[in-house]
PDB file of C-alpha atoms in Angstrom:
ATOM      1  CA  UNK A 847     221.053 -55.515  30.610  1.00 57.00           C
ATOM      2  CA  UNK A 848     222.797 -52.592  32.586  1.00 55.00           C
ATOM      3  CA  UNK A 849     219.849 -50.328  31.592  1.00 58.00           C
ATOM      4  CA  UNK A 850     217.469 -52.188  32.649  1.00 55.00           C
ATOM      5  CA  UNK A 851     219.077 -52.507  36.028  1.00 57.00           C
ATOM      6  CA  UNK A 852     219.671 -49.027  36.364  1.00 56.00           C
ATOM      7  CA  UNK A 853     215.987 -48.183  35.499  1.00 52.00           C
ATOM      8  CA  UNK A 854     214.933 -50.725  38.169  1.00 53.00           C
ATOM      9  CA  UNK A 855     217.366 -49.206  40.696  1.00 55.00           C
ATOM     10  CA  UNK A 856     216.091 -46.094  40.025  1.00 56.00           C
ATOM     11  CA  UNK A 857     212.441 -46.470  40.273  1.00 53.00           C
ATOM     12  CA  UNK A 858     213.528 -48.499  43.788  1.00 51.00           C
ATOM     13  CA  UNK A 859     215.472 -45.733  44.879  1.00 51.00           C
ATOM     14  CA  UNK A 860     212.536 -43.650  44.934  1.00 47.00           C
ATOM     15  CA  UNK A 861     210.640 -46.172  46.975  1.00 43.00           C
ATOM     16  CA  UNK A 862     212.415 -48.277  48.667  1.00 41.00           C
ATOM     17  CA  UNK A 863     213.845 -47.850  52.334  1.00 37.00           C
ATOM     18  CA  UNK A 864     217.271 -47.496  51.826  1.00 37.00           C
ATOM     19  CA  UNK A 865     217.893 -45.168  54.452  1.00 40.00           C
ATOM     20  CA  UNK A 866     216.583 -45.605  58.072  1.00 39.00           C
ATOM     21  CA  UNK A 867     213.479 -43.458  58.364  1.00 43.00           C
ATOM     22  CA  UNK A 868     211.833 -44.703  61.630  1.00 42.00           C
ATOM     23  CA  UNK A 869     211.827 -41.126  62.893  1.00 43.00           C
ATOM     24  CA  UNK A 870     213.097 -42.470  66.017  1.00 43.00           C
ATOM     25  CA  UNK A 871     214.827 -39.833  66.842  1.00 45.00           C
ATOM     26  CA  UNK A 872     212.626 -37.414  66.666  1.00 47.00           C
ATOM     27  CA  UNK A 873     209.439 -38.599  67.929  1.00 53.00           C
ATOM     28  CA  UNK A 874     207.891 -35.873  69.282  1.00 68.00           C
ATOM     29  CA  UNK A 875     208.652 -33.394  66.055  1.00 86.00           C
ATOM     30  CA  UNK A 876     211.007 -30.432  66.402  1.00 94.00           C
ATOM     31  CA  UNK A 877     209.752 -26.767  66.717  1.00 96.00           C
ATOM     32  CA  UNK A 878     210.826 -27.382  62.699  1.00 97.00           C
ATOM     33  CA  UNK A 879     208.910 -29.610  61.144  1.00 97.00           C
ATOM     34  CA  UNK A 880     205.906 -28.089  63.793  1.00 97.00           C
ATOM     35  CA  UNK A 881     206.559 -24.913  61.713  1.00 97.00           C
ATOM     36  CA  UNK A 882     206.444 -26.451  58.172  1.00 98.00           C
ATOM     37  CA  UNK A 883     203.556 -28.271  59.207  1.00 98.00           C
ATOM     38  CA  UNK A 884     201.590 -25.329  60.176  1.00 98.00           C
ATOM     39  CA  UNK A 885     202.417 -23.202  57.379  1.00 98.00           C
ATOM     40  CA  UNK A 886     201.683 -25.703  55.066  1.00 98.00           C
ATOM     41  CA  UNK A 887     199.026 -26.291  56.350  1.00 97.00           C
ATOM     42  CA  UNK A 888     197.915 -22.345  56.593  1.00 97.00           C
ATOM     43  CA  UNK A 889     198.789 -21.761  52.601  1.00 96.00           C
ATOM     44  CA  UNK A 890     197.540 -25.100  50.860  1.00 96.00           C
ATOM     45  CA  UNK A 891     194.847 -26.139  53.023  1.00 96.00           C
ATOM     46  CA  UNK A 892     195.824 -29.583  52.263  1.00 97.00           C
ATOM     47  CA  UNK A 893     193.977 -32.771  52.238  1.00 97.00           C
ATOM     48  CA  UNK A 894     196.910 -34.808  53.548  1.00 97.00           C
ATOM     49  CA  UNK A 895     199.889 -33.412  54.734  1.00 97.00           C
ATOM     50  CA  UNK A 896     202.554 -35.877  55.325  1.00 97.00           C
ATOM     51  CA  UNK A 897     206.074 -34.643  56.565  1.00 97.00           C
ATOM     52  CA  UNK A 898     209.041 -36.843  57.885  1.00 96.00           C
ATOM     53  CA  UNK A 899     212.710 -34.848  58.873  1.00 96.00           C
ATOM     54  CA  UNK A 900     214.782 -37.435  56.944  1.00 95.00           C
ATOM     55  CA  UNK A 901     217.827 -35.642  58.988  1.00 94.00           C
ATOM     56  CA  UNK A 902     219.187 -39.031  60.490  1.00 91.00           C
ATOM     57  CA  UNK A 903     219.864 -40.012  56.714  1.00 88.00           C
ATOM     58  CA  UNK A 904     222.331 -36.874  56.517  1.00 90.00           C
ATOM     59  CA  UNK A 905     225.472 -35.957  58.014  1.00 88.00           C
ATOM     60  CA  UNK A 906     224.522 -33.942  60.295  1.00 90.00           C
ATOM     61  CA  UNK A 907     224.300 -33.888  64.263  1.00 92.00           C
ATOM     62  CA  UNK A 908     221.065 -35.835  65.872  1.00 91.00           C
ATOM     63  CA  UNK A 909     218.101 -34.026  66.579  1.00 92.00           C
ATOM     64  CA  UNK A 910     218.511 -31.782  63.375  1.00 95.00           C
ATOM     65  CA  UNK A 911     216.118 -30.640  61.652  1.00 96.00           C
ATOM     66  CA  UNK A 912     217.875 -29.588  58.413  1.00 96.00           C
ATOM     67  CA  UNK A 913     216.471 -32.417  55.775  1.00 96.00           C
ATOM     68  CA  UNK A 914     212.910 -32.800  55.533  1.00 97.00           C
ATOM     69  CA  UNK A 915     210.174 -34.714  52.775  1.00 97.00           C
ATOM     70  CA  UNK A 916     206.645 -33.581  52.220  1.00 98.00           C
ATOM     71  CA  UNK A 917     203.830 -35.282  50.386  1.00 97.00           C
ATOM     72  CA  UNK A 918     201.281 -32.178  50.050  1.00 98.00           C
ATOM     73  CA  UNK A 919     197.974 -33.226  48.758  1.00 98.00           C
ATOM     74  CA  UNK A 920     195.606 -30.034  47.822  1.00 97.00           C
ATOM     75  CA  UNK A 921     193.160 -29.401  45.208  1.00 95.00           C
ATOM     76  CA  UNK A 922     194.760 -25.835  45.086  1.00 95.00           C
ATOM     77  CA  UNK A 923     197.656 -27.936  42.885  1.00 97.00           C
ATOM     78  CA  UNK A 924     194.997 -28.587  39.998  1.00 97.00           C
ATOM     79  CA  UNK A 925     196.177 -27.070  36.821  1.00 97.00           C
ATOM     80  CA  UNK A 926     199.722 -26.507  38.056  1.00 97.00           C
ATOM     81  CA  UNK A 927     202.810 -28.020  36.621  1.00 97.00           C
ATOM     82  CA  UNK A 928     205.277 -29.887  38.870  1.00 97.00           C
ATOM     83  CA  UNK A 929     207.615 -26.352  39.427  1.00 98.00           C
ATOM     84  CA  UNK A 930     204.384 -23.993  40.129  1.00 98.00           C
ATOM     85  CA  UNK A 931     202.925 -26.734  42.580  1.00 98.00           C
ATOM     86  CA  UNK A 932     206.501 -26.787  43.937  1.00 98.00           C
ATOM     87  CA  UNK A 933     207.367 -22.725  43.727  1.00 98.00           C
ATOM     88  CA  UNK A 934     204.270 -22.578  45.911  1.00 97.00           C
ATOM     89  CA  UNK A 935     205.111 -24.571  48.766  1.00 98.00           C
ATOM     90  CA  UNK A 936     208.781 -22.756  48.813  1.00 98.00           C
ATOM     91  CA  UNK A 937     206.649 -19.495  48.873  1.00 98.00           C
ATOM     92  CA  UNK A 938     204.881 -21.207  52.223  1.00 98.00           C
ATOM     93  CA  UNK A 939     208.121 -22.249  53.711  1.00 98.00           C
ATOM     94  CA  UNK A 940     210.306 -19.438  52.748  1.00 97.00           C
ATOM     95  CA  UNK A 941     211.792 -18.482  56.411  1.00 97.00           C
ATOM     96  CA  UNK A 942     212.542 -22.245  56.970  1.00 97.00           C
ATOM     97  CA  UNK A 943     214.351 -22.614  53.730  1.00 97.00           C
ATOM     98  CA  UNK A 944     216.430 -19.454  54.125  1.00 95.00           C
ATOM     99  CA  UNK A 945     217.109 -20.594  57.821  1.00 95.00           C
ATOM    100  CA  UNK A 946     217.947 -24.285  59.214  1.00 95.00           C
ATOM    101  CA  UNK A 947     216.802 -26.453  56.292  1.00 96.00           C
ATOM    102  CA  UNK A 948     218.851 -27.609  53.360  1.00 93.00           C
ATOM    103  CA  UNK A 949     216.860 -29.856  51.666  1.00 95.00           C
ATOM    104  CA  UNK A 950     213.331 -30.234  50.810  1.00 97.00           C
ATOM    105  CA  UNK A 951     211.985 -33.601  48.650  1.00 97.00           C
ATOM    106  CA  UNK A 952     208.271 -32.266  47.845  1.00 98.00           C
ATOM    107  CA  UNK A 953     205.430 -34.499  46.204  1.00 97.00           C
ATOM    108  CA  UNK A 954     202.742 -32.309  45.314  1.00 98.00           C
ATOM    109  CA  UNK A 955     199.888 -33.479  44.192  1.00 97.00           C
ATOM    110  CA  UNK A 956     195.892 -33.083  43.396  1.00 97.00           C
ATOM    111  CA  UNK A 957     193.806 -35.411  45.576  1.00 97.00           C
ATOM    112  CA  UNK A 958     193.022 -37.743  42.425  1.00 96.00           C
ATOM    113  CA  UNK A 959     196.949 -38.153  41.810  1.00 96.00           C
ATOM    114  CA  UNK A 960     197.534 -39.011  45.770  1.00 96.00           C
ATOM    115  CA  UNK A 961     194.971 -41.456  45.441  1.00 96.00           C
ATOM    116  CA  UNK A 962     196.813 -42.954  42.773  1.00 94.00           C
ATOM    117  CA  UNK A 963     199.859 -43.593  44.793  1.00 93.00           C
ATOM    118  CA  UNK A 964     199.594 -42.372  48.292  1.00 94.00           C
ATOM    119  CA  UNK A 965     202.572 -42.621  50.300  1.00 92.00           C
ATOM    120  CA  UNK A 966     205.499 -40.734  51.290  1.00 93.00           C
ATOM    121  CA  UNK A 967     208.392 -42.201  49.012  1.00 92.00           C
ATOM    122  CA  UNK A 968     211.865 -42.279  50.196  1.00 91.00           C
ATOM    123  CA  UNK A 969     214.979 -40.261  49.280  1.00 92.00           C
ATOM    124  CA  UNK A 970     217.856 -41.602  47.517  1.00 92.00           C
ATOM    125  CA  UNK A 971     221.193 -41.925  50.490  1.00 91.00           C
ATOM    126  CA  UNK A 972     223.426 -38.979  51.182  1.00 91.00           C
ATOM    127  CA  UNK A 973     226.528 -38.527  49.471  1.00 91.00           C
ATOM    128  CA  UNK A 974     228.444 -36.692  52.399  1.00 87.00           C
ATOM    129  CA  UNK A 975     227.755 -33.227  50.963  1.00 86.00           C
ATOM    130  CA  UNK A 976     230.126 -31.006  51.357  1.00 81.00           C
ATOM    131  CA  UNK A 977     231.428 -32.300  54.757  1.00 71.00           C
ATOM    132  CA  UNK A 978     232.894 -35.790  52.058  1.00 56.00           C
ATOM    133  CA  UNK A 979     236.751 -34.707  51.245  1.00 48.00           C
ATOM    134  CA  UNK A 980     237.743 -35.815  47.496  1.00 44.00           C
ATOM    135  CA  UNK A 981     239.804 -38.400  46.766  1.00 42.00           C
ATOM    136  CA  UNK A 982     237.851 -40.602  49.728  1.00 38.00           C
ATOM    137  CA  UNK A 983     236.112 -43.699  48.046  1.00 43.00           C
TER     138      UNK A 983
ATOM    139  CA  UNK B1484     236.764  -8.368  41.565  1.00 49.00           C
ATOM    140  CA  UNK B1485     234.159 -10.850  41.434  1.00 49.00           C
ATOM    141  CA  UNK B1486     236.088 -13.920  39.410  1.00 54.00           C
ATOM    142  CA  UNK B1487     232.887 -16.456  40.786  1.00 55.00           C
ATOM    143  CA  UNK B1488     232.042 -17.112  36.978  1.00 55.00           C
ATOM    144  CA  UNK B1489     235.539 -17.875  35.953  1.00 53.00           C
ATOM    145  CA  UNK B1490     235.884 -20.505  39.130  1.00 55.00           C
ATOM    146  CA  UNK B1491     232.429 -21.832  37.862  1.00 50.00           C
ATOM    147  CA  UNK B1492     234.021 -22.095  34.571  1.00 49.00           C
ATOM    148  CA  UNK B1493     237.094 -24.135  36.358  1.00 46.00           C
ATOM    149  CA  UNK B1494     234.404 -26.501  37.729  1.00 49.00           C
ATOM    150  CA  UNK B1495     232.605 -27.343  34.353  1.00 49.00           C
ATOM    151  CA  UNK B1496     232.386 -30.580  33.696  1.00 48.00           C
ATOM    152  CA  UNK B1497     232.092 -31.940  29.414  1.00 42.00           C
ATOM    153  CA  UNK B1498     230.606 -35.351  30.581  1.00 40.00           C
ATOM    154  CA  UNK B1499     231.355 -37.677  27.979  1.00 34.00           C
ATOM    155  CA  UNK B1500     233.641 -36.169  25.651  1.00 37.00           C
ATOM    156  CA  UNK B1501     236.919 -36.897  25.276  1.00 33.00           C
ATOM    157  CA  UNK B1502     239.153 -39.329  27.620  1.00 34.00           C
ATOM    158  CA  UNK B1503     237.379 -39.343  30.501  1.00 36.00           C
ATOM    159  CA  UNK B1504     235.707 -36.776  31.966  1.00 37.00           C
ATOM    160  CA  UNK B1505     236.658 -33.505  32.971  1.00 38.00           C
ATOM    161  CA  UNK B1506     237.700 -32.215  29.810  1.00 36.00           C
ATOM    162  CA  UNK B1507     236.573 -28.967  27.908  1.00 34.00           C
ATOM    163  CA  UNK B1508     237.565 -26.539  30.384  1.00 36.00           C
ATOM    164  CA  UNK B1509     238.994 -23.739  27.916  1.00 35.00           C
ATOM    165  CA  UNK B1510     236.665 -22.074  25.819  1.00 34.00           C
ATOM    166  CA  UNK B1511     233.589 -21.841  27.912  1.00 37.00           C
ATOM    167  CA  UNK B1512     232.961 -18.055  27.532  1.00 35.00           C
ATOM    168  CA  UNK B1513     232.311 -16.866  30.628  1.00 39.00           C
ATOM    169  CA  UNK B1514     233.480 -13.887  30.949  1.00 38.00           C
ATOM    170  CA  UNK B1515     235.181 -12.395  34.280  1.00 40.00           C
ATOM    171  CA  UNK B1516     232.489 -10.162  36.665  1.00 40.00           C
ATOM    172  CA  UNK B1517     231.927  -7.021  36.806  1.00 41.00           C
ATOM    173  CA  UNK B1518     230.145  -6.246  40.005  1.00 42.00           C
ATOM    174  CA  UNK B1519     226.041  -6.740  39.538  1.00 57.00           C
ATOM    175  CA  UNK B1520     226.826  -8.838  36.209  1.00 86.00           C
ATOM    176  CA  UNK B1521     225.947 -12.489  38.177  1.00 91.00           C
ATOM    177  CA  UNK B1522     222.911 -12.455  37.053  1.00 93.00           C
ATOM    178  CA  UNK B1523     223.527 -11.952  33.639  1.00 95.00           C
ATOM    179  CA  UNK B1524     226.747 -14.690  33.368  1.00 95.00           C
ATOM    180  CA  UNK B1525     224.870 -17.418  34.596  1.00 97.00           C
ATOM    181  CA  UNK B1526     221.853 -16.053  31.941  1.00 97.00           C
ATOM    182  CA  UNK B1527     224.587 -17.014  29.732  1.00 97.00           C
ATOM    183  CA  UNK B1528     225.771 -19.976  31.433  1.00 96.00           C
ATOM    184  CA  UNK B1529     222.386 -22.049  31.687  1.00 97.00           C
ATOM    185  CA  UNK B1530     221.480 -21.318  27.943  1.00 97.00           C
ATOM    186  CA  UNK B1531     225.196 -22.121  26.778  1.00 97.00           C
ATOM    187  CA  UNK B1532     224.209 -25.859  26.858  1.00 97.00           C
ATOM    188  CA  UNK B1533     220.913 -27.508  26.415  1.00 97.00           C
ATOM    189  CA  UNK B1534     220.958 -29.757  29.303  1.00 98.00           C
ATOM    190  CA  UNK B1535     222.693 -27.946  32.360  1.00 98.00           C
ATOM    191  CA  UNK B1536     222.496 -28.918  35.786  1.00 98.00           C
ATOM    192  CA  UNK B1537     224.118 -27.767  39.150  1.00 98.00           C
ATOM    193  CA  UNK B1538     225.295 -30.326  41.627  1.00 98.00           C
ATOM    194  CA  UNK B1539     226.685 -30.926  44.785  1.00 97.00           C
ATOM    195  CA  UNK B1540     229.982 -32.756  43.692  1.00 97.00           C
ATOM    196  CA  UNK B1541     230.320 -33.975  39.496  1.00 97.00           C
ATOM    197  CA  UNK B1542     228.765 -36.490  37.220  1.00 97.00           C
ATOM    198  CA  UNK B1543     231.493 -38.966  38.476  1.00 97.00           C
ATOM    199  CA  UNK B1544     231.572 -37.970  42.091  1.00 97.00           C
ATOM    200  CA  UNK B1545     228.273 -36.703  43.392  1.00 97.00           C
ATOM    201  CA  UNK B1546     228.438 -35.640  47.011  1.00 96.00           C
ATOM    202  CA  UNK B1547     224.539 -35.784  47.738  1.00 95.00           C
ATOM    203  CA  UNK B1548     222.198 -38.454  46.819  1.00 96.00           C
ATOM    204  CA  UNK B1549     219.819 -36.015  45.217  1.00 97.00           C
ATOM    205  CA  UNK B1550     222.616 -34.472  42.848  1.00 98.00           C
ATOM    206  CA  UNK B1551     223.703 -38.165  42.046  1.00 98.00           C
ATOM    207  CA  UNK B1552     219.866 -38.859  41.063  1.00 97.00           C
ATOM    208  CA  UNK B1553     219.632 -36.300  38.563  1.00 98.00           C
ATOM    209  CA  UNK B1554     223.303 -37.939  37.055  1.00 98.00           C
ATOM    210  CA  UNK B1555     221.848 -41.245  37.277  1.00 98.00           C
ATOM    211  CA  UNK B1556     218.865 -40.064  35.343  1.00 98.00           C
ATOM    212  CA  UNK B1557     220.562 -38.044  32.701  1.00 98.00           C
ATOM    213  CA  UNK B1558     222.569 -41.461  32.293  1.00 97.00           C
ATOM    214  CA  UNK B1559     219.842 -43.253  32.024  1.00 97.00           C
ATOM    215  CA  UNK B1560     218.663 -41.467  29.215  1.00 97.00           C
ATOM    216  CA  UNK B1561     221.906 -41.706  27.573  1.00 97.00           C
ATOM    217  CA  UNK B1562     222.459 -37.905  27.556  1.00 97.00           C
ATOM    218  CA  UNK B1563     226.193 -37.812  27.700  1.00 93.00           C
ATOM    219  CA  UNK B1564     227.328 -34.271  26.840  1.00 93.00           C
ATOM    220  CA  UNK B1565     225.588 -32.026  29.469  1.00 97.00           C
ATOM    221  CA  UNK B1566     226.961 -29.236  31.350  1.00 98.00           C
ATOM    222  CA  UNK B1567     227.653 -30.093  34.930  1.00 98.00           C
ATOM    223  CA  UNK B1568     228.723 -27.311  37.710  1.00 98.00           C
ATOM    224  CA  UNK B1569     230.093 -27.962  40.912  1.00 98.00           C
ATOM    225  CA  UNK B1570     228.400 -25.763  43.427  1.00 98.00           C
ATOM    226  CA  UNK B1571     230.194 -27.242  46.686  1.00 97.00           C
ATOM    227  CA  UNK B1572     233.457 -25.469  44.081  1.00 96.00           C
ATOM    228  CA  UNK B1573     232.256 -21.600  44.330  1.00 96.00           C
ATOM    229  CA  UNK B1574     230.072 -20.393  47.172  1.00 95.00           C
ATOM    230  CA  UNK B1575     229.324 -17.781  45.484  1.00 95.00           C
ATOM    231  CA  UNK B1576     227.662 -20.019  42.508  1.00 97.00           C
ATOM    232  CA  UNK B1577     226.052 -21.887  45.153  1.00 96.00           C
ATOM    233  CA  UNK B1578     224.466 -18.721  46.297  1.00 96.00           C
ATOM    234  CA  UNK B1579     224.150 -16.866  42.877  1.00 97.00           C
ATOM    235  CA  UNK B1580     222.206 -20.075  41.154  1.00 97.00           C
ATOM    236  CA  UNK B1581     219.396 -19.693  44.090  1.00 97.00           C
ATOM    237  CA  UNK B1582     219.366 -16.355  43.567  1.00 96.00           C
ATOM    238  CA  UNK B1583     218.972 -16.585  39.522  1.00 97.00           C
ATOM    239  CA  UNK B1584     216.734 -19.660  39.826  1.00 97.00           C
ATOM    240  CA  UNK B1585     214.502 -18.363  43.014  1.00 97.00           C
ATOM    241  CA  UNK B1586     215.041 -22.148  43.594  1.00 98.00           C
ATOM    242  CA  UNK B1587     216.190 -22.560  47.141  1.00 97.00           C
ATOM    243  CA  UNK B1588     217.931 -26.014  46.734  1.00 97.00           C
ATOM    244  CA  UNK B1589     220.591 -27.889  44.850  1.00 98.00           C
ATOM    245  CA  UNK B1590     220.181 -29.426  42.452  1.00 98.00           C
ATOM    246  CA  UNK B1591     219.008 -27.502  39.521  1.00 98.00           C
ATOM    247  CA  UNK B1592     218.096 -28.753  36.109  1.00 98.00           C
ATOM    248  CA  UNK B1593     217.623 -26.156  33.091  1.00 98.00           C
ATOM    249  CA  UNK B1594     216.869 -28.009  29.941  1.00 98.00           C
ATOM    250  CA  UNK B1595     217.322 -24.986  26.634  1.00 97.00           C
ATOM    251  CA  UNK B1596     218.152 -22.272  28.874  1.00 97.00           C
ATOM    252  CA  UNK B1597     214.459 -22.714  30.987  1.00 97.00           C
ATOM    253  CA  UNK B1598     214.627 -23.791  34.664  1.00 98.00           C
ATOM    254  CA  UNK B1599     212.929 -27.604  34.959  1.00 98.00           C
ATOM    255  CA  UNK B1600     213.055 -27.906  38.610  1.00 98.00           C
ATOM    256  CA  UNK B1601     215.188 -30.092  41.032  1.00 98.00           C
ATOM    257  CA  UNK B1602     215.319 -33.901  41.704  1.00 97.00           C
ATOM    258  CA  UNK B1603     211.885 -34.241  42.537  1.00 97.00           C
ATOM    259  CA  UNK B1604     210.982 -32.768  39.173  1.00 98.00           C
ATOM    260  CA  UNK B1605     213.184 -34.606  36.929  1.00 98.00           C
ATOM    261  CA  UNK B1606     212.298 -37.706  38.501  1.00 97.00           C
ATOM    262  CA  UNK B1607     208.506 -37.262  38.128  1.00 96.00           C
ATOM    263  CA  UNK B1608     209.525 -36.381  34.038  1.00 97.00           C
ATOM    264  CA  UNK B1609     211.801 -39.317  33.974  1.00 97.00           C
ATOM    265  CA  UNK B1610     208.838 -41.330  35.441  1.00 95.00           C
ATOM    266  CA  UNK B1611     205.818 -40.182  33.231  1.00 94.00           C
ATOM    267  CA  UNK B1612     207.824 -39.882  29.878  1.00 96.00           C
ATOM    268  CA  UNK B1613     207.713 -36.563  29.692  1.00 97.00           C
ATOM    269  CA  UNK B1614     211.293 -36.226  29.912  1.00 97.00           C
ATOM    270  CA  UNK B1615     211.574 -38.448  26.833  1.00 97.00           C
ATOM    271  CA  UNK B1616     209.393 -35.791  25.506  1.00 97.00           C
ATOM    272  CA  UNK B1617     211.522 -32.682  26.321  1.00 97.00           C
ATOM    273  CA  UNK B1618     214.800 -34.259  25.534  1.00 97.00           C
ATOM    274  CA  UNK B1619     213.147 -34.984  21.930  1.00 96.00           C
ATOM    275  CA  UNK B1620     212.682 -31.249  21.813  1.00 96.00           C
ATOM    276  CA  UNK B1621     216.172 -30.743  22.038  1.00 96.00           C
ATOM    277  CA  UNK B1622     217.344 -32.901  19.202  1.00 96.00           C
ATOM    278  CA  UNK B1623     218.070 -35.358  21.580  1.00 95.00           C
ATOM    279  CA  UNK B1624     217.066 -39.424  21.566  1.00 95.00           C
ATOM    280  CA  UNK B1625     216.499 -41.024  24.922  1.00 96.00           C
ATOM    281  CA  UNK B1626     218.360 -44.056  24.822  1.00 95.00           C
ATOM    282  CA  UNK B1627     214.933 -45.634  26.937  1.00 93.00           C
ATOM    283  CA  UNK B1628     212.951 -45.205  23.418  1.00 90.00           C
ATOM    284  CA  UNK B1629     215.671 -47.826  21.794  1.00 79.00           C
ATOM    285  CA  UNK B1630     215.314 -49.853  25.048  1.00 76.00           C
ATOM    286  CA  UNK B1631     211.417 -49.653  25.079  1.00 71.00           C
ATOM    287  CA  UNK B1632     211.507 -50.439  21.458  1.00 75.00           C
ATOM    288  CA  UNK B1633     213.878 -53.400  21.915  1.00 75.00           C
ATOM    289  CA  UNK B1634     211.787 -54.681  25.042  1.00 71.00           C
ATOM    290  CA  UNK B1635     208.853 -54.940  22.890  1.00 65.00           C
ATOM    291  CA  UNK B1636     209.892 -56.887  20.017  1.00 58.00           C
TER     292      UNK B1636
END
């Protein structure tokens, strides 16, 4: 059943490692993700803060620090829907997202939700962007 | 002369209906800019269709994996006729949407004219039912109910 496949594919696609995400190259953390980390960690308080640049996944040059995924765990969240919780952390990261990164994939969640499922899912494969011509397959 | 809206008009997509996609270009009623009037056309524009979302690339060729998970969603729910626009099209809708949305990323979903939130979001909805929920608001039946209903026969 094609449905059934595609709902499969889709829950996998949130989970499963489909794009190379050993942060090997960028073990040490860019002056980036050093700066999302501490504001994050300056507006949410947060009870886990996990952050991986998923920037090898992207076209873009290595060493960038343009695509980033955060799993922000704060009791500050309880309450909130899923766009306050996520209008908040833009608030935090404002200069970053006006600057050098282009995409953010945010779980946030309340410490009882995290426990539920904590890890840092994956995101779904770039596309190209706007660097893939049309008419290319 | 701003003509930003009419371009985003050019990059509309009518998933679904008629021969393939692509069609329903004419008639969308946007109308050219006046200067300081963005704001107000894409006003228009997101509550001119109840399901309208803003992608990198279109329903049949998304050029970012997060845009093509917000397609693969809608299609999962069987929500075929859904406004699509082509932000990678018009730099200035790419710009203008942020602006209207305060939303600094692409893509955007607006479900009866209100902002829903990005991938993230829609997945979380998709995942929890809730979407199910919201597209029942909107007169419209997720195909998953028929599925779920079939699975548990």
């Amino acid at each position: 059943m094609l449905r059934a496949q595609l709902a499969r594919c889709m829950v996998s696609m949130a989970t499963r490692a489909c794009v190379s995400q050993d942060g090997a190259g960028s073990a040490a953390g860019g002056p980036v993700e050093a700066a999302i980390r501490a504001k994050l960690e300056q507006a949410l308080s947060p009870e886990v803060l996990e952050l991986r640049n998923e920037s090898g996944g992207h076209a873009v040059p290595a060493g960038s620090e343009t695509h980033f995924r955060v799993a922000v765990v704060s009791s500050r969240f309880e309450g909130m829907s899923p766009l306050q919780r996520h209008r908040l952390v833009h608030a935090a990261l404002s200069e970053e997202l006006a600057g050098p990164v282009h995409a953010l994939a945010i779980q946030a969640k309340t410490p009882a939700q995290w426990r539920e499922n904590p890890q840092l899912d994956t995101s779904p494969p770039c596309l190209g962007g706007s660097k893939k011509t049309r008419g290319t397959s | 002369m701003n003509a930003s809206l009419s371009r985003a008009a050019a990059a509309l997509l009518r998933w679904g209906r008629g021969a393939g996609g692509g069609g329903g270009l004419p008639g969308v009623g946007v109308r050219a800019a006046s200067s300081g009037g963005q704001a107000e056309q894409l006003d228009a524009l997101v509550k001119k269709d109840k399901v309208v979302v803003f992608l990198k690339g279109t329903p049949e060729q998304p050029q970012c994996g997060f845009s093509n998970a917000v397609v693969q969603i809608l299609r999962l729910h069987g929500v075929r006729d859904y406004a699509a626009y082509n932000v990678l099209d018009d730099p200035e809708l790419r710009q203008g949407i942020k602006d209207y949305s305060n939303w600094p990323t692409i893509p955007q979903v607006y479900l009866n004219g209100e902002f829903v939130g990005g991938c993230d979001i829609l997945l979380q909805m998709h995942q929890n039912g809730d979407l199910v929920e919201e597209l029942k608001k909107l007169g419209i039946r997720s195909a998953l109910i028929d599925e779920k209903n079939q699975d548990s026969k």
